Every structure is written in C-alpha cells, then in structure tokens.
Amino acid sequence: MTGNEGDAASPGRALRADARRNEDRLLEAAAAAFAREGAGASVKDIARRAGVGVGTLYRRFPSKELLIEAVYRHEVQRLCEAAPELAATRPPSDALRTWMERFIDFMSAKQGMADALRVVLTDDNEKLQTRALLAEAVDHLLTPAREQSVVRPEVDARDVLMALGGITLIAAGEEQRDLATRLIGLLLHGVVTS
C-alpha cells in the first residue's frame, strides 16, 4: 500500500488512524458548514476548516452529494451513540435535555442539506430505519428516567421525536436557535413528572 491509498478506503474496509481522523474532521467541518450555509457550502472551505487539502476531501468523498450523505449518516450515528453515554453520565432529565439540544443541532444541519438529501436518500426503508434508531436512542434515555420516576410513564419515544421535529420546524422558520431551547424546556415540562 502506498501512502495515499489509506485515505480512500473502500466500503467495509477500515481506515487507517490518520485517515479516520481526517474523515472525522471533514465530517464535523462539513456538518457545521451545511448547518450555517446549506448545501451550497464551499467544499474548499470545508477542507480548509478541517485542516486538510481539497484533494484529501475528494479522495474520500468524490462528490458533494456523497459528502452530504456521509455527514447525515455520521450525525445520526453520533446522536444514537450519545444516548447511552448521556444516560450513564448524567441525571435523567439533564441527559434527556442535552440529547434534545443535540437533536435540534442535527436537524439544523439536516435542513441545510435538505435539497441534496432528497436526491441522495431516496430509500424509504432507510428513512424508517433512521427514525427507528433515533426512537431507540430516546427510549434509551427514557428508560432510566422512568425507572427513577423522573418522566411520566406514558411518554413514548416516538412522540418525543415528533415533538422535537415540530420544535425544529418552528425554530427554523423563525431562524432562532434560542427559541428551540425554550420550546425544549416546555416539552420537558410536559414529559417530566412534577
């Protein structure tokens, strides 16, 4: 293997540690750029913010659509992985609030990529699978909260996701991230026991 081959890993093949770090930085920079500027964000700026050359970006993601798809999947994975970590390290209501805030940030980035995602993610089964994974993450947070009688026993993870989706739409329409935080507070007031 030559020095450049590790950057362009084929599907199913693990990336070298340095290539993994480059990819993680690219995905984080791209998620922030898409949230700020939408799908029209500059690939050159994304590479620069990630601290890599544009050639590195294109070796790993030959098109902007592939980058957008990878960002979407990466952010879903991060959200799902955050739930057990938050549940293990924070009090239940704090863990739930923190995850909800991260969900809103994820949805902001997703809205910035919405047009491109409609083209890239056409498989309805994948969309359903993503919703199921996110509901599972919410349930992972609700379970210890129920066990400690912190949330109402009838609260359903899918309902929480629907409410968060509504908050995202309202806050995006108003272009106010702080509005989303206030609405999350109202949602938690309805979820958490008195």
PDB file of N, CA and C in Angstrom, residues 5-107:
ATOM      1  N   GLU A   5      -3.100   5.566  -0.398  1.00  0.00           N
ATOM      2  CA  GLU A   5      -4.200   4.622  -0.510  1.00  0.00           C
ATOM      3  C   GLU A   5      -5.051   4.534   0.736  1.00  0.00           C
ATOM      4  N   GLY A   6      -4.480   4.816   1.913  1.00  0.00           N
ATOM      5  CA  GLY A   6      -5.237   4.699   3.153  1.00  0.00           C
ATOM      6  C   GLY A   6      -6.360   5.709   3.274  1.00  0.00           C
ATOM      7  N   ASP A   7      -6.265   6.831   2.539  1.00  0.00           N
ATOM      8  CA  ASP A   7      -7.298   7.851   2.619  1.00  0.00           C
ATOM      9  C   ASP A   7      -8.570   7.422   1.910  1.00  0.00           C
ATOM     10  N   ALA A   8      -8.449   6.673   0.864  1.00  0.00           N
ATOM     11  CA  ALA A   8      -9.621   6.295   0.073  1.00  0.00           C
ATOM     12  C   ALA A   8      -9.991   4.857   0.376  1.00  0.00           C
ATOM     13  N   ALA A   9     -10.512   4.645   1.546  1.00  0.00           N
ATOM     14  CA  ALA A   9     -10.897   3.298   1.951  1.00  0.00           C
ATOM     15  C   ALA A   9     -12.124   2.860   1.183  1.00  0.00           C
ATOM     16  N   SER A  10     -12.141   1.614   0.810  1.00  0.00           N
ATOM     17  CA  SER A  10     -13.333   1.090   0.151  1.00  0.00           C
ATOM     18  C   SER A  10     -14.356   0.743   1.217  1.00  0.00           C
ATOM     19  N   PRO A  11     -15.644   0.712   0.836  1.00  0.00           N
ATOM     20  CA  PRO A  11     -16.670   0.376   1.821  1.00  0.00           C
ATOM     21  C   PRO A  11     -16.362  -0.955   2.494  1.00  0.00           C
ATOM     22  N   GLY A  12     -16.560  -0.990   3.795  1.00  0.00           N
ATOM     23  CA  GLY A  12     -16.338  -2.230   4.531  1.00  0.00           C
ATOM     24  C   GLY A  12     -14.903  -2.410   4.993  1.00  0.00           C
ATOM     25  N   ARG A  13     -13.994  -1.581   4.492  1.00  0.00           N
ATOM     26  CA  ARG A  13     -12.594  -1.679   4.892  1.00  0.00           C
ATOM     27  C   ARG A  13     -12.272  -0.567   5.879  1.00  0.00           C
ATOM     28  N   ALA A  14     -11.601  -0.892   6.953  1.00  0.00           N
ATOM     29  CA  ALA A  14     -11.292   0.090   7.985  1.00  0.00           C
ATOM     30  C   ALA A  14     -10.268   1.104   7.477  1.00  0.00           C
ATOM     31  N   LEU A  15     -10.431   2.327   7.911  1.00  0.00           N
ATOM     32  CA  LEU A  15      -9.482   3.378   7.586  1.00  0.00           C
ATOM     33  C   LEU A  15      -8.312   3.335   8.559  1.00  0.00           C
ATOM     34  N   ARG A  16      -7.144   3.768   8.097  1.00  0.00           N
ATOM     35  CA  ARG A  16      -6.014   3.945   8.999  1.00  0.00           C
ATOM     36  C   ARG A  16      -6.371   5.030   9.993  1.00  0.00           C
ATOM     37  N   ALA A  17      -5.662   5.074  11.103  1.00  0.00           N
ATOM     38  CA  ALA A  17      -5.967   6.039  12.165  1.00  0.00           C
ATOM     39  C   ALA A  17      -5.892   7.475  11.662  1.00  0.00           C
ATOM     40  N   ASP A  18      -4.868   7.826  10.883  1.00  0.00           N
ATOM     41  CA  ASP A  18      -4.751   9.201  10.386  1.00  0.00           C
ATOM     42  C   ASP A  18      -5.855   9.514   9.382  1.00  0.00           C
ATOM     43  N   ALA A  19      -6.220   8.552   8.562  1.00  0.00           N
ATOM     44  CA  ALA A  19      -7.305   8.756   7.604  1.00  0.00           C
ATOM     45  C   ALA A  19      -8.641   8.889   8.332  1.00  0.00           C
ATOM     46  N   ARG A  20      -8.823   8.126   9.409  1.00  0.00           N
ATOM     47  CA  ARG A  20     -10.044   8.228  10.214  1.00  0.00           C
ATOM     48  C   ARG A  20     -10.148   9.613  10.843  1.00  0.00           C
ATOM     49  N   ARG A  21      -9.023  10.118  11.374  1.00  0.00           N
ATOM     50  CA  ARG A  21      -9.030  11.464  11.961  1.00  0.00           C
ATOM     51  C   ARG A  21      -9.376  12.513  10.903  1.00  0.00           C
ATOM     52  N   ASN A  22      -8.777  12.375   9.715  1.00  0.00           N
ATOM     53  CA  ASN A  22      -9.097  13.304   8.627  1.00  0.00           C
ATOM     54  C   ASN A  22     -10.580  13.251   8.282  1.00  0.00           C
ATOM     55  N   GLU A  23     -11.121  12.050   8.189  1.00  0.00           N
ATOM     56  CA  GLU A  23     -12.537  11.905   7.842  1.00  0.00           C
ATOM     57  C   GLU A  23     -13.420  12.517   8.931  1.00  0.00           C
ATOM     58  N   ASP A  24     -13.102  12.252  10.183  1.00  0.00           N
ATOM     59  CA  ASP A  24     -13.892  12.821  11.278  1.00  0.00           C
ATOM     60  C   ASP A  24     -13.865  14.345  11.239  1.00  0.00           C
ATOM     61  N   ARG A  25     -12.677  14.925  11.015  1.00  0.00           N
ATOM     62  CA  ARG A  25     -12.578  16.386  10.932  1.00  0.00           C
ATOM     63  C   ARG A  25     -13.365  16.920   9.743  1.00  0.00           C
ATOM     64  N   LEU A  26     -13.290  16.223   8.601  1.00  0.00           N
ATOM     65  CA  LEU A  26     -14.051  16.638   7.428  1.00  0.00           C
ATOM     66  C   LEU A  26     -15.551  16.596   7.693  1.00  0.00           C
ATOM     67  N   LEU A  27     -16.020  15.520   8.317  1.00  0.00           N
ATOM     68  CA  LEU A  27     -17.455  15.384   8.580  1.00  0.00           C
ATOM     69  C   LEU A  27     -17.941  16.434   9.565  1.00  0.00           C
ATOM     70  N   GLU A  28     -17.133  16.732  10.579  1.00  0.00           N
ATOM     71  CA  GLU A  28     -17.513  17.767  11.549  1.00  0.00           C
ATOM     72  C   GLU A  28     -17.537  19.143  10.897  1.00  0.00           C
ATOM     73  N   ALA A  29     -16.508  19.452  10.099  1.00  0.00           N
ATOM     74  CA  ALA A  29     -16.459  20.746   9.414  1.00  0.00           C
ATOM     75  C   ALA A  29     -17.606  20.867   8.418  1.00  0.00           C
ATOM     76  N   ALA A  30     -17.914  19.788   7.720  1.00  0.00           N
ATOM     77  CA  ALA A  30     -18.998  19.806   6.736  1.00  0.00           C
ATOM     78  C   ALA A  30     -20.347  19.979   7.422  1.00  0.00           C
ATOM     79  N   ALA A  31     -20.563  19.292   8.540  1.00  0.00           N
ATOM     80  CA  ALA A  31     -21.836  19.418   9.256  1.00  0.00           C
ATOM     81  C   ALA A  31     -22.043  20.866   9.699  1.00  0.00           C
ATOM     82  N   ALA A  32     -20.995  21.495  10.226  1.00  0.00           N
ATOM     83  CA  ALA A  32     -21.099  22.893  10.662  1.00  0.00           C
ATOM     84  C   ALA A  32     -21.350  23.810   9.463  1.00  0.00           C
ATOM     85  N   ALA A  33     -20.662  23.566   8.370  1.00  0.00           N
ATOM     86  CA  ALA A  33     -20.832  24.401   7.173  1.00  0.00           C
ATOM     87  C   ALA A  33     -22.224  24.249   6.585  1.00  0.00           C
ATOM     88  N   PHE A  34     -22.730  23.016   6.508  1.00  0.00           N
ATOM     89  CA  PHE A  34     -24.068  22.800   5.945  1.00  0.00           C
ATOM     90  C   PHE A  34     -25.143  23.407   6.847  1.00  0.00           C
ATOM     91  N   ALA A  35     -24.946  23.362   8.151  1.00  0.00           N
ATOM     92  CA  ALA A  35     -25.905  23.970   9.075  1.00  0.00           C
ATOM     93  C   ALA A  35     -25.931  25.484   8.893  1.00  0.00           C
ATOM     94  N   ARG A  36     -24.757  26.072   8.668  1.00  0.00           N
ATOM     95  CA  ARG A  36     -24.644  27.529   8.504  1.00  0.00           C
ATOM     96  C   ARG A  36     -25.089  28.000   7.128  1.00  0.00           C
ATOM     97  N   GLU A  37     -24.608  27.305   6.084  1.00  0.00           N
ATOM     98  CA  GLU A  37     -24.722  27.819   4.716  1.00  0.00           C
ATOM     99  C   GLU A  37     -25.583  26.967   3.803  1.00  0.00           C
ATOM    100  N   GLY A  38     -26.058  25.838   4.286  1.00  0.00           N
ATOM    101  CA  GLY A  38     -26.841  24.959   3.435  1.00  0.00           C
ATOM    102  C   GLY A  38     -25.950  24.139   2.516  1.00  0.00           C
ATOM    103  N   ALA A  39     -26.578  23.453   1.568  1.00  0.00           N
ATOM    104  CA  ALA A  39     -25.843  22.555   0.678  1.00  0.00           C
ATOM    105  C   ALA A  39     -24.898  23.299  -0.249  1.00  0.00           C
ATOM    106  N   GLY A  40     -25.042  24.614  -0.334  1.00  0.00           N
ATOM    107  CA  GLY A  40     -24.152  25.397  -1.181  1.00  0.00           C
ATOM    108  C   GLY A  40     -22.820  25.721  -0.533  1.00  0.00           C
ATOM    109  N   ALA A  41     -22.584  25.200   0.664  1.00  0.00           N
ATOM    110  CA  ALA A  41     -21.319  25.465   1.354  1.00  0.00           C
ATOM    111  C   ALA A  41     -20.145  25.058   0.471  1.00  0.00           C
ATOM    112  N   SER A  42     -19.085  25.833   0.540  1.00  0.00           N
ATOM    113  CA  SER A  42     -17.901  25.601  -0.288  1.00  0.00           C
ATOM    114  C   SER A  42     -17.109  24.384   0.197  1.00  0.00           C
ATOM    115  N   VAL A  43     -16.835  23.486  -0.730  1.00  0.00           N
ATOM    116  CA  VAL A  43     -16.036  22.297  -0.415  1.00  0.00           C
ATOM    117  C   VAL A  43     -14.623  22.720  -0.024  1.00  0.00           C
ATOM    118  N   LYS A  44     -14.087  23.735  -0.693  1.00  0.00           N
ATOM    119  CA  LYS A  44     -12.745  24.231  -0.345  1.00  0.00           C
ATOM    120  C   LYS A  44     -12.710  24.737   1.096  1.00  0.00           C
ATOM    121  N   ASP A  45     -13.750  25.483   1.489  1.00  0.00           N
ATOM    122  CA  ASP A  45     -13.796  25.987   2.864  1.00  0.00           C
ATOM    123  C   ASP A  45     -13.922  24.854   3.870  1.00  0.00           C
ATOM    124  N   ILE A  46     -14.698  23.835   3.524  1.00  0.00           N
ATOM    125  CA  ILE A  46     -14.845  22.677   4.420  1.00  0.00           C
ATOM    126  C   ILE A  46     -13.495  22.003   4.625  1.00  0.00           C
ATOM    127  N   ALA A  47     -12.776  21.781   3.528  1.00  0.00           N
ATOM    128  CA  ALA A  47     -11.451  21.147   3.624  1.00  0.00           C
ATOM    129  C   ALA A  47     -10.508  22.008   4.462  1.00  0.00           C
ATOM    130  N   ARG A  48     -10.525  23.323   4.205  1.00  0.00           N
ATOM    131  CA  ARG A  48      -9.647  24.237   4.945  1.00  0.00           C
ATOM    132  C   ARG A  48      -9.967  24.193   6.442  1.00  0.00           C
ATOM    133  N   ARG A  49     -11.256  24.240   6.789  1.00  0.00           N
ATOM    134  CA  ARG A  49     -11.646  24.212   8.197  1.00  0.00           C
ATOM    135  C   ARG A  49     -11.304  22.878   8.857  1.00  0.00           C
ATOM    136  N   ALA A  50     -11.276  21.824   8.070  1.00  0.00           N
ATOM    137  CA  ALA A  50     -10.911  20.510   8.611  1.00  0.00           C
ATOM    138  C   ALA A  50      -9.404  20.342   8.705  1.00  0.00           C
ATOM    139  N   GLY A  51      -8.655  21.277   8.104  1.00  0.00           N
ATOM    140  CA  GLY A  51      -7.197  21.204   8.154  1.00  0.00           C
ATOM    141  C   GLY A  51      -6.619  20.184   7.189  1.00  0.00           C
ATOM    142  N   VAL A  52      -7.341  19.935   6.086  1.00  0.00           N
ATOM    143  CA  VAL A  52      -6.844  19.006   5.068  1.00  0.00           C
ATOM    144  C   VAL A  52      -6.930  19.686   3.707  1.00  0.00           C
ATOM    145  N   GLY A  53      -6.264  19.107   2.747  1.00  0.00           N
ATOM    146  CA  GLY A  53      -6.345  19.620   1.386  1.00  0.00           C
ATOM    147  C   GLY A  53      -7.635  19.175   0.714  1.00  0.00           C
ATOM    148  N   VAL A  54      -8.028  19.941  -0.299  1.00  0.00           N
ATOM    149  CA  VAL A  54      -9.258  19.597  -1.014  1.00  0.00           C
ATOM    150  C   VAL A  54      -9.121  18.237  -1.714  1.00  0.00           C
ATOM    151  N   GLY A  55      -7.894  17.874  -2.079  1.00  0.00           N
ATOM    152  CA  GLY A  55      -7.654  16.561  -2.690  1.00  0.00           C
ATOM    153  C   GLY A  55      -7.987  15.427  -1.729  1.00  0.00           C
ATOM    154  N   THR A  56      -7.656  15.610  -0.451  1.00  0.00           N
ATOM    155  CA  THR A  56      -7.996  14.614   0.572  1.00  0.00           C
ATOM    156  C   THR A  56      -9.507  14.461   0.660  1.00  0.00           C
ATOM    157  N   LEU A  57     -10.212  15.594   0.642  1.00  0.00           N
ATOM    158  CA  LEU A  57     -11.676  15.547   0.701  1.00  0.00           C
ATOM    159  C   LEU A  57     -12.233  14.767  -0.495  1.00  0.00           C
ATOM    160  N   TYR A  58     -11.757  15.107  -1.695  1.00  0.00           N
ATOM    161  CA  TYR A  58     -12.298  14.450  -2.891  1.00  0.00           C
ATOM    162  C   TYR A  58     -11.881  12.986  -3.015  1.00  0.00           C
ATOM    163  N   ARG A  59     -10.737  12.612  -2.430  1.00  0.00           N
ATOM    164  CA  ARG A  59     -10.375  11.188  -2.449  1.00  0.00           C
ATOM    165  C   ARG A  59     -11.357  10.384  -1.610  1.00  0.00           C
ATOM    166  N   ARG A  60     -11.768  10.964  -0.501  1.00  0.00           N
ATOM    167  CA  ARG A  60     -12.692  10.248   0.391  1.00  0.00           C
ATOM    168  C   ARG A  60     -14.145  10.407  -0.042  1.00  0.00           C
ATOM    169  N   PHE A  61     -14.485  11.594  -0.545  1.00  0.00           N
ATOM    170  CA  PHE A  61     -15.859  11.897  -0.971  1.00  0.00           C
ATOM    171  C   PHE A  61     -15.800  12.514  -2.364  1.00  0.00           C
ATOM    172  N   PRO A  62     -15.867  11.684  -3.402  1.00  0.00           N
ATOM    173  CA  PRO A  62     -15.690  12.172  -4.774  1.00  0.00           C
ATOM    174  C   PRO A  62     -16.722  13.199  -5.246  1.00  0.00           C
ATOM    175  N   SER A  63     -17.847  13.326  -4.547  1.00  0.00           N
ATOM    176  CA  SER A  63     -18.833  14.345  -4.915  1.00  0.00           C
ATOM    177  C   SER A  63     -19.405  14.970  -3.645  1.00  0.00           C
ATOM    178  N   LYS A  64     -19.969  16.154  -3.805  1.00  0.00           N
ATOM    179  CA  LYS A  64     -20.582  16.827  -2.659  1.00  0.00           C
ATOM    180  C   LYS A  64     -21.759  16.008  -2.142  1.00  0.00           C
ATOM    181  N   GLU A  65     -22.489  15.352  -3.030  1.00  0.00           N
ATOM    182  CA  GLU A  65     -23.627  14.530  -2.610  1.00  0.00           C
ATOM    183  C   GLU A  65     -23.180  13.409  -1.688  1.00  0.00           C
ATOM    184  N   LEU A  66     -22.044  12.771  -2.013  1.00  0.00           N
ATOM    185  CA  LEU A  66     -21.519  11.703  -1.155  1.00  0.00           C
ATOM    186  C   LEU A  66     -21.077  12.256   0.199  1.00  0.00           C
ATOM    187  N   LEU A  67     -20.527  13.474   0.195  1.00  0.00           N
ATOM    188  CA  LEU A  67     -20.144  14.116   1.451  1.00  0.00           C
ATOM    189  C   LEU A  67     -21.388  14.401   2.297  1.00  0.00           C
ATOM    190  N   ILE A  68     -22.427  14.923   1.670  1.00  0.00           N
ATOM    191  CA  ILE A  68     -23.668  15.222   2.384  1.00  0.00           C
ATOM    192  C   ILE A  68     -24.266  13.949   2.970  1.00  0.00           C
ATOM    193  N   GLU A  69     -24.287  12.889   2.197  1.00  0.00           N
ATOM    194  CA  GLU A  69     -24.809  11.602   2.685  1.00  0.00           C
ATOM    195  C   GLU A  69     -23.983  11.101   3.869  1.00  0.00           C
ATOM    196  N   ALA A  70     -22.670  11.218   3.768  1.00  0.00           N
ATOM    197  CA  ALA A  70     -21.791  10.761   4.856  1.00  0.00           C
ATOM    198  C   ALA A  70     -21.993  11.600   6.108  1.00  0.00           C
ATOM    199  N   VAL A  71     -22.167  12.907   5.948  1.00  0.00           N
ATOM    200  CA  VAL A  71     -22.408  13.783   7.101  1.00  0.00           C
ATOM    201  C   VAL A  71     -23.706  13.371   7.784  1.00  0.00           C
ATOM    202  N   TYR A  72     -24.735  13.164   6.994  1.00  0.00           N
ATOM    203  CA  TYR A  72     -26.032  12.762   7.545  1.00  0.00           C
ATOM    204  C   TYR A  72     -25.906  11.473   8.364  1.00  0.00           C
ATOM    205  N   ARG A  73     -25.283  10.461   7.786  1.00  0.00           N
ATOM    206  CA  ARG A  73     -25.139   9.175   8.482  1.00  0.00           C
ATOM    207  C   ARG A  73     -24.261   9.306   9.731  1.00  0.00           C
ATOM    208  N   HIS A  74     -23.211  10.095   9.619  1.00  0.00           N
ATOM    209  CA  HIS A  74     -22.304  10.310  10.745  1.00  0.00           C
ATOM    210  C   HIS A  74     -23.034  10.995  11.897  1.00  0.00           C
ATOM    211  N   GLU A  75     -23.832  11.995  11.582  1.00  0.00           N
ATOM    212  CA  GLU A  75     -24.559  12.717  12.619  1.00  0.00           C
ATOM    213  C   GLU A  75     -25.623  11.841  13.276  1.00  0.00           C
ATOM    214  N   VAL A  76     -26.306  11.018  12.490  1.00  0.00           N
ATOM    215  CA  VAL A  76     -27.275  10.071  13.067  1.00  0.00           C
ATOM    216  C   VAL A  76     -26.552   9.118  14.015  1.00  0.00           C
ATOM    217  N   GLN A  77     -25.420   8.599  13.577  1.00  0.00           N
ATOM    218  CA  GLN A  77     -24.640   7.681  14.416  1.00  0.00           C
ATOM    219  C   GLN A  77     -24.203   8.355  15.710  1.00  0.00           C
ATOM    220  N   ARG A  78     -23.720   9.592  15.611  1.00  0.00           N
ATOM    221  CA  ARG A  78     -23.279  10.317  16.807  1.00  0.00           C
ATOM    222  C   ARG A  78     -24.431  10.532  17.784  1.00  0.00           C
ATOM    223  N   LEU A  79     -25.598  10.886  17.253  1.00  0.00           N
ATOM    224  CA  LEU A  79     -26.767  11.084  18.112  1.00  0.00           C
ATOM    225  C   LEU A  79     -27.135   9.791  18.827  1.00  0.00           C
ATOM    226  N   CYS A  80     -27.148   8.703  18.078  1.00  0.00           N
ATOM    227  CA  CYS A  80     -27.520   7.412  18.670  1.00  0.00           C
ATOM    228  C   CYS A  80     -26.501   6.953  19.700  1.00  0.00           C
ATOM    229  N   GLU A  81     -25.226   7.175  19.431  1.00  0.00           N
ATOM    230  CA  GLU A  81     -24.180   6.776  20.375  1.00  0.00           C
ATOM    231  C   GLU A  81     -24.160   7.670  21.618  1.00  0.00           C
ATOM    232  N   ALA A  82     -24.657   8.899  21.486  1.00  0.00           N
ATOM    233  CA  ALA A  82     -24.654   9.824  22.624  1.00  0.00           C
ATOM    234  C   ALA A  82     -25.644   9.397  23.702  1.00  0.00           C
ATOM    235  N   ALA A  83     -26.747   8.761  23.320  1.00  0.00           N
ATOM    236  CA  ALA A  83     -27.795   8.424  24.289  1.00  0.00           C
ATOM    237  C   ALA A  83     -27.284   7.548  25.432  1.00  0.00           C
ATOM    238  N   PRO A  84     -26.647   6.407  25.166  1.00  0.00           N
ATOM    239  CA  PRO A  84     -26.173   5.595  26.292  1.00  0.00           C
ATOM    240  C   PRO A  84     -25.108   6.302  27.129  1.00  0.00           C
ATOM    241  N   GLU A  85     -24.271   7.087  26.460  1.00  0.00           N
ATOM    242  CA  GLU A  85     -23.228   7.818  27.199  1.00  0.00           C
ATOM    243  C   GLU A  85     -23.864   8.858  28.124  1.00  0.00           C
ATOM    244  N   LEU A  86     -24.835   9.598  27.617  1.00  0.00           N
ATOM    245  CA  LEU A  86     -25.516  10.596  28.444  1.00  0.00           C
ATOM    246  C   LEU A  86     -26.281   9.934  29.581  1.00  0.00           C
ATOM    247  N   ALA A  87     -26.962   8.832  29.277  1.00  0.00           N
ATOM    248  CA  ALA A  87     -27.739   8.125  30.302  1.00  0.00           C
ATOM    249  C   ALA A  87     -26.832   7.616  31.426  1.00  0.00           C
ATOM    250  N   ALA A  88     -25.599   7.249  31.083  1.00  0.00           N
ATOM    251  CA  ALA A  88     -24.670   6.703  32.082  1.00  0.00           C
ATOM    252  C   ALA A  88     -23.964   7.779  32.894  1.00  0.00           C
ATOM    253  N   THR A  89     -23.900   9.009  32.348  1.00  0.00           N
ATOM    254  CA  THR A  89     -23.062  10.015  32.994  1.00  0.00           C
ATOM    255  C   THR A  89     -23.816  11.223  33.552  1.00  0.00           C
ATOM    256  N   ARG A  90     -25.121  11.314  33.280  1.00  0.00           N
ATOM    257  CA  ARG A  90     -25.874  12.489  33.725  1.00  0.00           C
ATOM    258  C   ARG A  90     -27.185  12.076  34.374  1.00  0.00           C
ATOM    259  N   PRO A  91     -27.720  12.936  35.203  1.00  0.00           N
ATOM    260  CA  PRO A  91     -29.061  12.666  35.733  1.00  0.00           C
ATOM    261  C   PRO A  91     -30.062  12.577  34.570  1.00  0.00           C
ATOM    262  N   PRO A  92     -31.113  11.770  34.711  1.00  0.00           N
ATOM    263  CA  PRO A  92     -32.024  11.508  33.589  1.00  0.00           C
ATOM    264  C   PRO A  92     -32.581  12.743  32.881  1.00  0.00           C
ATOM    265  N   SER A  93     -33.066  13.728  33.609  1.00  0.00           N
ATOM    266  CA  SER A  93     -33.662  14.889  32.931  1.00  0.00           C
ATOM    267  C   SER A  93     -32.595  15.717  32.224  1.00  0.00           C
ATOM    268  N   ASP A  94     -31.395  15.797  32.802  1.00  0.00           N
ATOM    269  CA  ASP A  94     -30.293  16.511  32.160  1.00  0.00           C
ATOM    270  C   ASP A  94     -29.831  15.767  30.907  1.00  0.00           C
ATOM    271  N   ALA A  95     -29.754  14.447  30.993  1.00  0.00           N
ATOM    272  CA  ALA A  95     -29.366  13.641  29.828  1.00  0.00           C
ATOM    273  C   ALA A  95     -30.364  13.836  28.690  1.00  0.00           C
ATOM    274  N   LEU A  96     -31.644  13.817  29.022  1.00  0.00           N
ATOM    275  CA  LEU A  96     -32.684  13.992  28.011  1.00  0.00           C
ATOM    276  C   LEU A  96     -32.599  15.381  27.378  1.00  0.00           C
ATOM    277  N   ARG A  97     -32.441  16.412  28.192  1.00  0.00           N
ATOM    278  CA  ARG A  97     -32.334  17.788  27.668  1.00  0.00           C
ATOM    279  C   ARG A  97     -31.120  17.928  26.754  1.00  0.00           C
ATOM    280  N   THR A  98     -29.982  17.414  27.194  1.00  0.00           N
ATOM    281  CA  THR A  98     -28.755  17.517  26.400  1.00  0.00           C
ATOM    282  C   THR A  98     -28.928  16.823  25.062  1.00  0.00           C
ATOM    283  N   TRP A  99     -29.532  15.628  25.070  1.00  0.00           N
ATOM    284  CA  TRP A  99     -29.740  14.900  23.822  1.00  0.00           C
ATOM    285  C   TRP A  99     -30.702  15.670  22.918  1.00  0.00           C
ATOM    286  N   MET A 100     -31.750  16.246  23.488  1.00  0.00           N
ATOM    287  CA  MET A 100     -32.708  17.023  22.693  1.00  0.00           C
ATOM    288  C   MET A 100     -32.020  18.213  22.022  1.00  0.00           C
ATOM    289  N   GLU A 101     -31.144  18.886  22.748  1.00  0.00           N
ATOM    290  CA  GLU A 101     -30.402  20.020  22.168  1.00  0.00           C
ATOM    291  C   GLU A 101     -29.533  19.529  21.001  1.00  0.00           C
ATOM    292  N   ARG A 102     -28.892  18.384  21.179  1.00  0.00           N
ATOM    293  CA  ARG A 102     -28.068  17.823  20.100  1.00  0.00           C
ATOM    294  C   ARG A 102     -28.933  17.440  18.905  1.00  0.00           C
ATOM    295  N   PHE A 103     -30.129  16.935  19.166  1.00  0.00           N
ATOM    296  CA  PHE A 103     -31.053  16.589  18.085  1.00  0.00           C
ATOM    297  C   PHE A 103     -31.413  17.838  17.279  1.00  0.00           C
ATOM    298  N   ILE A 104     -31.689  18.934  17.960  1.00  0.00           N
ATOM    299  CA  ILE A 104     -32.026  20.182  17.265  1.00  0.00           C
ATOM    300  C   ILE A 104     -30.850  20.625  16.396  1.00  0.00           C
ATOM    301  N   ASP A 105     -29.628  20.520  16.915  1.00  0.00           N
ATOM    302  CA  ASP A 105     -28.451  20.877  16.117  1.00  0.00           C
ATOM    303  C   ASP A 105     -28.330  19.968  14.898  1.00  0.00           C
ATOM    304  N   PHE A 106     -28.584  18.683  15.077  1.00  0.00           N
ATOM    305  CA  PHE A 106     -28.563  17.728  13.969  1.00  0.00           C
ATOM    306  C   PHE A 106     -29.593  18.122  12.914  1.00  0.00           C
ATOM    307  N   MET A 107     -30.801  18.451  13.366  1.00  0.00           N
ATOM    308  CA  MET A 107     -31.853  18.817  12.422  1.00  0.00           C
ATOM    309  C   MET A 107     -31.526  20.120  11.698  1.00  0.00           C
TER     310      MET A 107
END
